[in-house]
JSON list of C-alpha atoms in Angstrom, two decimals:
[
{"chain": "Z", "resi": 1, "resn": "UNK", "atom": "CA", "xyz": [-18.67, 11.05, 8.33]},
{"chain": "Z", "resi": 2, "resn": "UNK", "atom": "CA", "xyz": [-17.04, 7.65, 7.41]},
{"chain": "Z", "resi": 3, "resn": "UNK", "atom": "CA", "xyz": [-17.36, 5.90, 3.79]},
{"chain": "Z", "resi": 4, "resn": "UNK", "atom": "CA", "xyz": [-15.69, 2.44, 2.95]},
{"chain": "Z", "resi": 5, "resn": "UNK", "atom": "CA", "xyz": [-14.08, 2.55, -0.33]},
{"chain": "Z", "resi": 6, "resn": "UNK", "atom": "CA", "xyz": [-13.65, -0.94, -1.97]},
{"chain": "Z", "resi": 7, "resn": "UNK", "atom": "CA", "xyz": [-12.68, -2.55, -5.07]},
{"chain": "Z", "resi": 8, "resn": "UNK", "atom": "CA", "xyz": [-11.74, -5.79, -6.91]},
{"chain": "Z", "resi": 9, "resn": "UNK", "atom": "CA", "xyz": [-8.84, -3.87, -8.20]},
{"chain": "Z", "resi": 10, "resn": "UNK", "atom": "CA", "xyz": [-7.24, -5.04, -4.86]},
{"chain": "Z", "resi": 11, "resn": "UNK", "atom": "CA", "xyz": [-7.27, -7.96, -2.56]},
{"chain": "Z", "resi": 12, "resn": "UNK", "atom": "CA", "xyz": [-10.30, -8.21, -0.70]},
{"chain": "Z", "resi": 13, "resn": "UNK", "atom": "CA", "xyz": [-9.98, -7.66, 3.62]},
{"chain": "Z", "resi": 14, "resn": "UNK", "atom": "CA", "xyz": [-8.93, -10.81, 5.05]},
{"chain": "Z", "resi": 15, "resn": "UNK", "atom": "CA", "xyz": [-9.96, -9.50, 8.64]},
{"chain": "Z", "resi": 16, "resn": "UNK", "atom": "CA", "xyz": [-12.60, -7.30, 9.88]},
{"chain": "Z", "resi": 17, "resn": "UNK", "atom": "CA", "xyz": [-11.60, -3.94, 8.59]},
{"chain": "Z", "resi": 18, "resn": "UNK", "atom": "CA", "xyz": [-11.80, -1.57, 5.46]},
{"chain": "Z", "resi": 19, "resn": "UNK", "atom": "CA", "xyz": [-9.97, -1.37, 2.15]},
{"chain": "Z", "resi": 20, "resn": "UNK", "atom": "CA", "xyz": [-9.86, 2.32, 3.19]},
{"chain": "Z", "resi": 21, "resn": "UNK", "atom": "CA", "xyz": [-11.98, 4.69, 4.60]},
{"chain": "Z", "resi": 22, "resn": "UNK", "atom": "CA", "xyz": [-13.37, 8.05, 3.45]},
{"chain": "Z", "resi": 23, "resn": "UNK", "atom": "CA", "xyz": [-13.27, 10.49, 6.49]},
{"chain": "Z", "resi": 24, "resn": "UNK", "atom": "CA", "xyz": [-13.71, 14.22, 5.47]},
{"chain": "Z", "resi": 25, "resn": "UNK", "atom": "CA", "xyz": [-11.05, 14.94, 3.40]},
{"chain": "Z", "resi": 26, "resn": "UNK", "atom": "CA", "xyz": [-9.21, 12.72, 3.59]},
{"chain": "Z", "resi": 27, "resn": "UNK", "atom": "CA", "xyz": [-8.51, 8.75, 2.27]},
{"chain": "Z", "resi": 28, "resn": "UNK", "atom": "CA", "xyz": [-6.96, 6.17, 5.02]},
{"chain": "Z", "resi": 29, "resn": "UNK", "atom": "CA", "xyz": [-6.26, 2.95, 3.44]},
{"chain": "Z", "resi": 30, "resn": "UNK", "atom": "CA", "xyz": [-5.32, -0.08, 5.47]},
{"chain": "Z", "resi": 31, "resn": "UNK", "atom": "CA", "xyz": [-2.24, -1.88, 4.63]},
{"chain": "Z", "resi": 32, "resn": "UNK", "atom": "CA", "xyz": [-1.69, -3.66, 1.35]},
{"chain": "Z", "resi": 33, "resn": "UNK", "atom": "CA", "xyz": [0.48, -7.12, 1.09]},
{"chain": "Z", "resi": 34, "resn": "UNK", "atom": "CA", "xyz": [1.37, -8.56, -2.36]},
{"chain": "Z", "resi": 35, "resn": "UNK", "atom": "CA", "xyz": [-1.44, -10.74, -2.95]},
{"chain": "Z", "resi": 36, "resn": "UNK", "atom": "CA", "xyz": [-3.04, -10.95, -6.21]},
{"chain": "Z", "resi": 37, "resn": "UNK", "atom": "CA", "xyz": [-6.68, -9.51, -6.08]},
{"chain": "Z", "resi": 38, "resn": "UNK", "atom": "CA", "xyz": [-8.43, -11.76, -8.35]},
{"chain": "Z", "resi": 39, "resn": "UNK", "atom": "CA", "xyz": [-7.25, -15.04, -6.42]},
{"chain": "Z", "resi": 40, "resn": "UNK", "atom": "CA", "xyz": [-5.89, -13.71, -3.40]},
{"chain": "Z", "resi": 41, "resn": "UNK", "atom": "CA", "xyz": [-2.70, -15.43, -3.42]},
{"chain": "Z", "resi": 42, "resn": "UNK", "atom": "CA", "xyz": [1.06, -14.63, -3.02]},
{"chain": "Z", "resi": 43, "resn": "UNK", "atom": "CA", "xyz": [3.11, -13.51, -6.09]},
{"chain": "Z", "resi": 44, "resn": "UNK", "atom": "CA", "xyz": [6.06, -15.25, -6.74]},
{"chain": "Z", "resi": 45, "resn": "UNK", "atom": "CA", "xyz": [9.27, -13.71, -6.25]},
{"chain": "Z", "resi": 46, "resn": "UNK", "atom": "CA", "xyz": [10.95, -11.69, -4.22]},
{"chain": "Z", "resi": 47, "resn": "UNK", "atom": "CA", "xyz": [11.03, -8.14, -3.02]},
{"chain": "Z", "resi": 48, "resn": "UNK", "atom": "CA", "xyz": [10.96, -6.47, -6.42]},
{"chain": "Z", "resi": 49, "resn": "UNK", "atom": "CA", "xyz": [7.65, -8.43, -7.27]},
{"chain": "Z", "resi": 50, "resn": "UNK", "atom": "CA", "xyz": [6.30, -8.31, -4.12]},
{"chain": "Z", "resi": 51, "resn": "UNK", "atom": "CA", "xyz": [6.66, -4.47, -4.06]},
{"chain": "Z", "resi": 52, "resn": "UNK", "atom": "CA", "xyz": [4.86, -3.63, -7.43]},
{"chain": "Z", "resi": 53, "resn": "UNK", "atom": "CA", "xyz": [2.45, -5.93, -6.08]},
{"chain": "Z", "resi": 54, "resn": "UNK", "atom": "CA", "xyz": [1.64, -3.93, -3.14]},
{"chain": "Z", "resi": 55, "resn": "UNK", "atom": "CA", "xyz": [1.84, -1.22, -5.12]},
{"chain": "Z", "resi": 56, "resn": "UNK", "atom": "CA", "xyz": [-0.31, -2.26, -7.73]},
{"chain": "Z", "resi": 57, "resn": "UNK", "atom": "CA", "xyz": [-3.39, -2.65, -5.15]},
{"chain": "Z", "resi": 58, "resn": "UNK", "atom": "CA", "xyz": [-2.88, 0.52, -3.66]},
{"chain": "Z", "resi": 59, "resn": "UNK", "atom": "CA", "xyz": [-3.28, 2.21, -6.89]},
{"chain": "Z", "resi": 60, "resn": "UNK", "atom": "CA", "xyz": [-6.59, 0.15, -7.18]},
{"chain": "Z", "resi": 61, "resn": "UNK", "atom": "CA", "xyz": [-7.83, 1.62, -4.18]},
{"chain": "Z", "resi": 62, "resn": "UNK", "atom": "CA", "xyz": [-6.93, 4.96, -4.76]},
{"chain": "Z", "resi": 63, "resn": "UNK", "atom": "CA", "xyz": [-8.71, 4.64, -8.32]},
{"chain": "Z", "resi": 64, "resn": "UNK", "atom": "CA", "xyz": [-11.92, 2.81, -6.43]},
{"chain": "Z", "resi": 65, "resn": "UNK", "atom": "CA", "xyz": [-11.77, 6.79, -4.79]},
{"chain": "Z", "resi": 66, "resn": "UNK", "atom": "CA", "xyz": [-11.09, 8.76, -7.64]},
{"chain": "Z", "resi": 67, "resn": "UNK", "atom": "CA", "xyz": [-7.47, 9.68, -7.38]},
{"chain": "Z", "resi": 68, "resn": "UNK", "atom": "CA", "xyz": [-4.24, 8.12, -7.79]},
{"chain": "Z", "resi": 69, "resn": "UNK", "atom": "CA", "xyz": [-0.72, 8.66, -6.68]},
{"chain": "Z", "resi": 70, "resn": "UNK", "atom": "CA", "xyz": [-0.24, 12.18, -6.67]},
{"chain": "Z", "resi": 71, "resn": "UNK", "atom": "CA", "xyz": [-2.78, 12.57, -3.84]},
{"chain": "Z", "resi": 72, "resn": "UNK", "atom": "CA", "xyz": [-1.02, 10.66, -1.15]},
{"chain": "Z", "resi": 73, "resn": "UNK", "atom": "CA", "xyz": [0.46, 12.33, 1.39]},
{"chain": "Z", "resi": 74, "resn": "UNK", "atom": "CA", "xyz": [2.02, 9.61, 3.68]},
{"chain": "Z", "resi": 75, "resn": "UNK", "atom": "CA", "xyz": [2.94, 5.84, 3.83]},
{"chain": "Z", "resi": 76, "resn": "UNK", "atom": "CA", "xyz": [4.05, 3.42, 5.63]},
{"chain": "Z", "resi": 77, "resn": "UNK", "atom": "CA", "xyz": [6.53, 1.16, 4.80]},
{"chain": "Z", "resi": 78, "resn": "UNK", "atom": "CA", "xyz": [6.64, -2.41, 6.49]},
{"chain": "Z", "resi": 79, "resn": "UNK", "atom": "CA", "xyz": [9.44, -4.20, 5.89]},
{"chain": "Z", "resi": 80, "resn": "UNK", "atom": "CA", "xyz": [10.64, -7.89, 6.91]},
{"chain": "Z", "resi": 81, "resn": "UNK", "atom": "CA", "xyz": [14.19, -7.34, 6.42]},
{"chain": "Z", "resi": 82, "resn": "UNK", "atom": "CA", "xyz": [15.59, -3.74, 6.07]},
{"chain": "Z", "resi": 83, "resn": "UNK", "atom": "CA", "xyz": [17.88, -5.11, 3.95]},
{"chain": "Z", "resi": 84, "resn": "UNK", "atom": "CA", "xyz": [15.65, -4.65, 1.58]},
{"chain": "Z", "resi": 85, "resn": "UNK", "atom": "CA", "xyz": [15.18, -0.82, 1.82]},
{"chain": "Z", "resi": 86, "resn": "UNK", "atom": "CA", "xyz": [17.28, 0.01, -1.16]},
{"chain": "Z", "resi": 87, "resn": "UNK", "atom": "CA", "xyz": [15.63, -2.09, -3.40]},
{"chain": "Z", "resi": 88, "resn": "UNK", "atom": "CA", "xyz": [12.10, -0.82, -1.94]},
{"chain": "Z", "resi": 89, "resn": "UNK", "atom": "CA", "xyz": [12.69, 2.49, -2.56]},
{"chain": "Z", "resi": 90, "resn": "UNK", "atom": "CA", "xyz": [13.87, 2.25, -6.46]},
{"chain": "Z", "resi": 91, "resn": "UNK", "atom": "CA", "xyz": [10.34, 0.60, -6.98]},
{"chain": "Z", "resi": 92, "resn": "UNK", "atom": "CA", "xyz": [8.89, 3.07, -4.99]},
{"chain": "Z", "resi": 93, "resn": "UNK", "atom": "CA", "xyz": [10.10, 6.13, -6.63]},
{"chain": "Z", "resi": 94, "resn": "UNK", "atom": "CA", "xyz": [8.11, 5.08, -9.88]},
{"chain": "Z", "resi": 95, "resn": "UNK", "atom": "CA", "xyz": [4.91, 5.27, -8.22]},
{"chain": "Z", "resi": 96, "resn": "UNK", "atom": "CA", "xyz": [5.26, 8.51, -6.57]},
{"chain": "Z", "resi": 97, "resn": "UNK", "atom": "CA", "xyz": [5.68, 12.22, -8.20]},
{"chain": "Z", "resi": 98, "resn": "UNK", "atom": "CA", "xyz": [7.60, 14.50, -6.60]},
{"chain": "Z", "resi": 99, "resn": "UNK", "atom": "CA", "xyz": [7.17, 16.18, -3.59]},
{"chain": "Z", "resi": 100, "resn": "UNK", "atom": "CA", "xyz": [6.87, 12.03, -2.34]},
{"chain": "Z", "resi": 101, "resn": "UNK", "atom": "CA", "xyz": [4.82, 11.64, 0.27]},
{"chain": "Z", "resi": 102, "resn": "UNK", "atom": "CA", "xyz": [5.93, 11.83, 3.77]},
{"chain": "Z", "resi": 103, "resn": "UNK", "atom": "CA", "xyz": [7.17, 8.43, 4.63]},
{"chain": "Z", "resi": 104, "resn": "UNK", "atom": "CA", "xyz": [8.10, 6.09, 7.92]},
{"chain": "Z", "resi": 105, "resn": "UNK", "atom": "CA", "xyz": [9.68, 2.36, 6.92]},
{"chain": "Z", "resi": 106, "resn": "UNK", "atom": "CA", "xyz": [9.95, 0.00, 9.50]},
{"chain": "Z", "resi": 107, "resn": "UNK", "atom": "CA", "xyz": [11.12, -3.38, 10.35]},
{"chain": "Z", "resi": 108, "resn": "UNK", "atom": "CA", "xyz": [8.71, -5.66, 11.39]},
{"chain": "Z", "resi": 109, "resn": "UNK", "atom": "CA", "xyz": [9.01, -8.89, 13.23]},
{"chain": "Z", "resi": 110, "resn": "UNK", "atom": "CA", "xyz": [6.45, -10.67, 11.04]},
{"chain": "Z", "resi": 111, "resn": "UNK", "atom": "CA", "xyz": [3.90, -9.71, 8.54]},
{"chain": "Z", "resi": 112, "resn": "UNK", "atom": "CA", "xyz": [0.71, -11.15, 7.28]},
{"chain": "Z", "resi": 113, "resn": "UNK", "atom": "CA", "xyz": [1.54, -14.33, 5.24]},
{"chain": "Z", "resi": 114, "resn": "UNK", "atom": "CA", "xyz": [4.88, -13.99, 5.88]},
{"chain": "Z", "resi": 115, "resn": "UNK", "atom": "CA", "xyz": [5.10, -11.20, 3.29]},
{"chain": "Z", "resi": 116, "resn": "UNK", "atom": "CA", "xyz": [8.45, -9.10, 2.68]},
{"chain": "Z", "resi": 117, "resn": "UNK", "atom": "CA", "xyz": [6.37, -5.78, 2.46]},
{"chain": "Z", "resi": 118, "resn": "UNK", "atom": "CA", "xyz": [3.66, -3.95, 3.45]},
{"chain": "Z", "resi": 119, "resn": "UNK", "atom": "CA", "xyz": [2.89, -0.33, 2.65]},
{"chain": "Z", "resi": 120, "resn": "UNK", "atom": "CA", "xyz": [-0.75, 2.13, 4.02]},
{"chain": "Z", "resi": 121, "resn": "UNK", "atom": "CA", "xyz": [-1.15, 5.13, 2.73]},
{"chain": "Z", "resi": 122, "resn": "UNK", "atom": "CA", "xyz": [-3.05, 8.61, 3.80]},
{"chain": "Z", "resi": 123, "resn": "UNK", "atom": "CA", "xyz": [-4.36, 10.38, 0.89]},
{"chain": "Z", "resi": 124, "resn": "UNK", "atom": "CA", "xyz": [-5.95, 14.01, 0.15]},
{"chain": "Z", "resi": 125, "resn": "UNK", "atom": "CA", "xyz": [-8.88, 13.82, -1.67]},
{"chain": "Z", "resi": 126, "resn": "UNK", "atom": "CA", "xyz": [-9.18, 17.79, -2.83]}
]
């Protein structure tokens, strides 16, 4: 069985998909980008902002399904320029309690809106 989970906490879809969806146990979220969820726009800055950003809506959608941080199990990192790995990950640790979740980063070509960073998640839900 499949539930959408959705909030205003984070930016709505700009395509035809789901916040996230509930399936069994289990919490898939689709990719967040640093837009602001109330207007939908781009924060200003640079990588630092942009990551609590993203950050900042994922945690909305993990609160829209009960849980926060501590559930997640793996992420995604998407990254314009690895460059900026260093600076991703010191943001990053904040938002995570150890054991962090298993991870993969990668280097994308391009992402939505020209964003530096995007980040999905998988989450456990017991």
């Amino acid at each position: 069985m499949r539930e959408p989970v959705s909030t205003t906490a984070a930016p709505a879809a700009i395509g035809p998909y789901s916040q996230a969806i509930k399936a069994g146990d289990f919490l898939f979220a689709s990719g967040q980008i640093p837009l602001y969820p109330s207007t939908g726009t781009l924060v200003d800055g640079g990588i630092a902002e942009q990551t609590h950003q993203v950050l900042k809506n994922l945690g909305g959608v993990l609160g829209a399904a009960g849980i926060g941080f501590d559930k997640v199990v793996k992420t995604t990192v998407y990254l314009s320029d690895m460059s900026d790995f260093a600076a991703v990950n010191e943001i990053y640790a904040t938002y995570f309690p150890q054991p962090a979740p298993a991870r993969a980063t990668i280097q994308a070509a391009r992402l939505p809106r020209d964003v530096k960073v995007e980040i999905d998640f998988i989450a456990y839900l017991k």
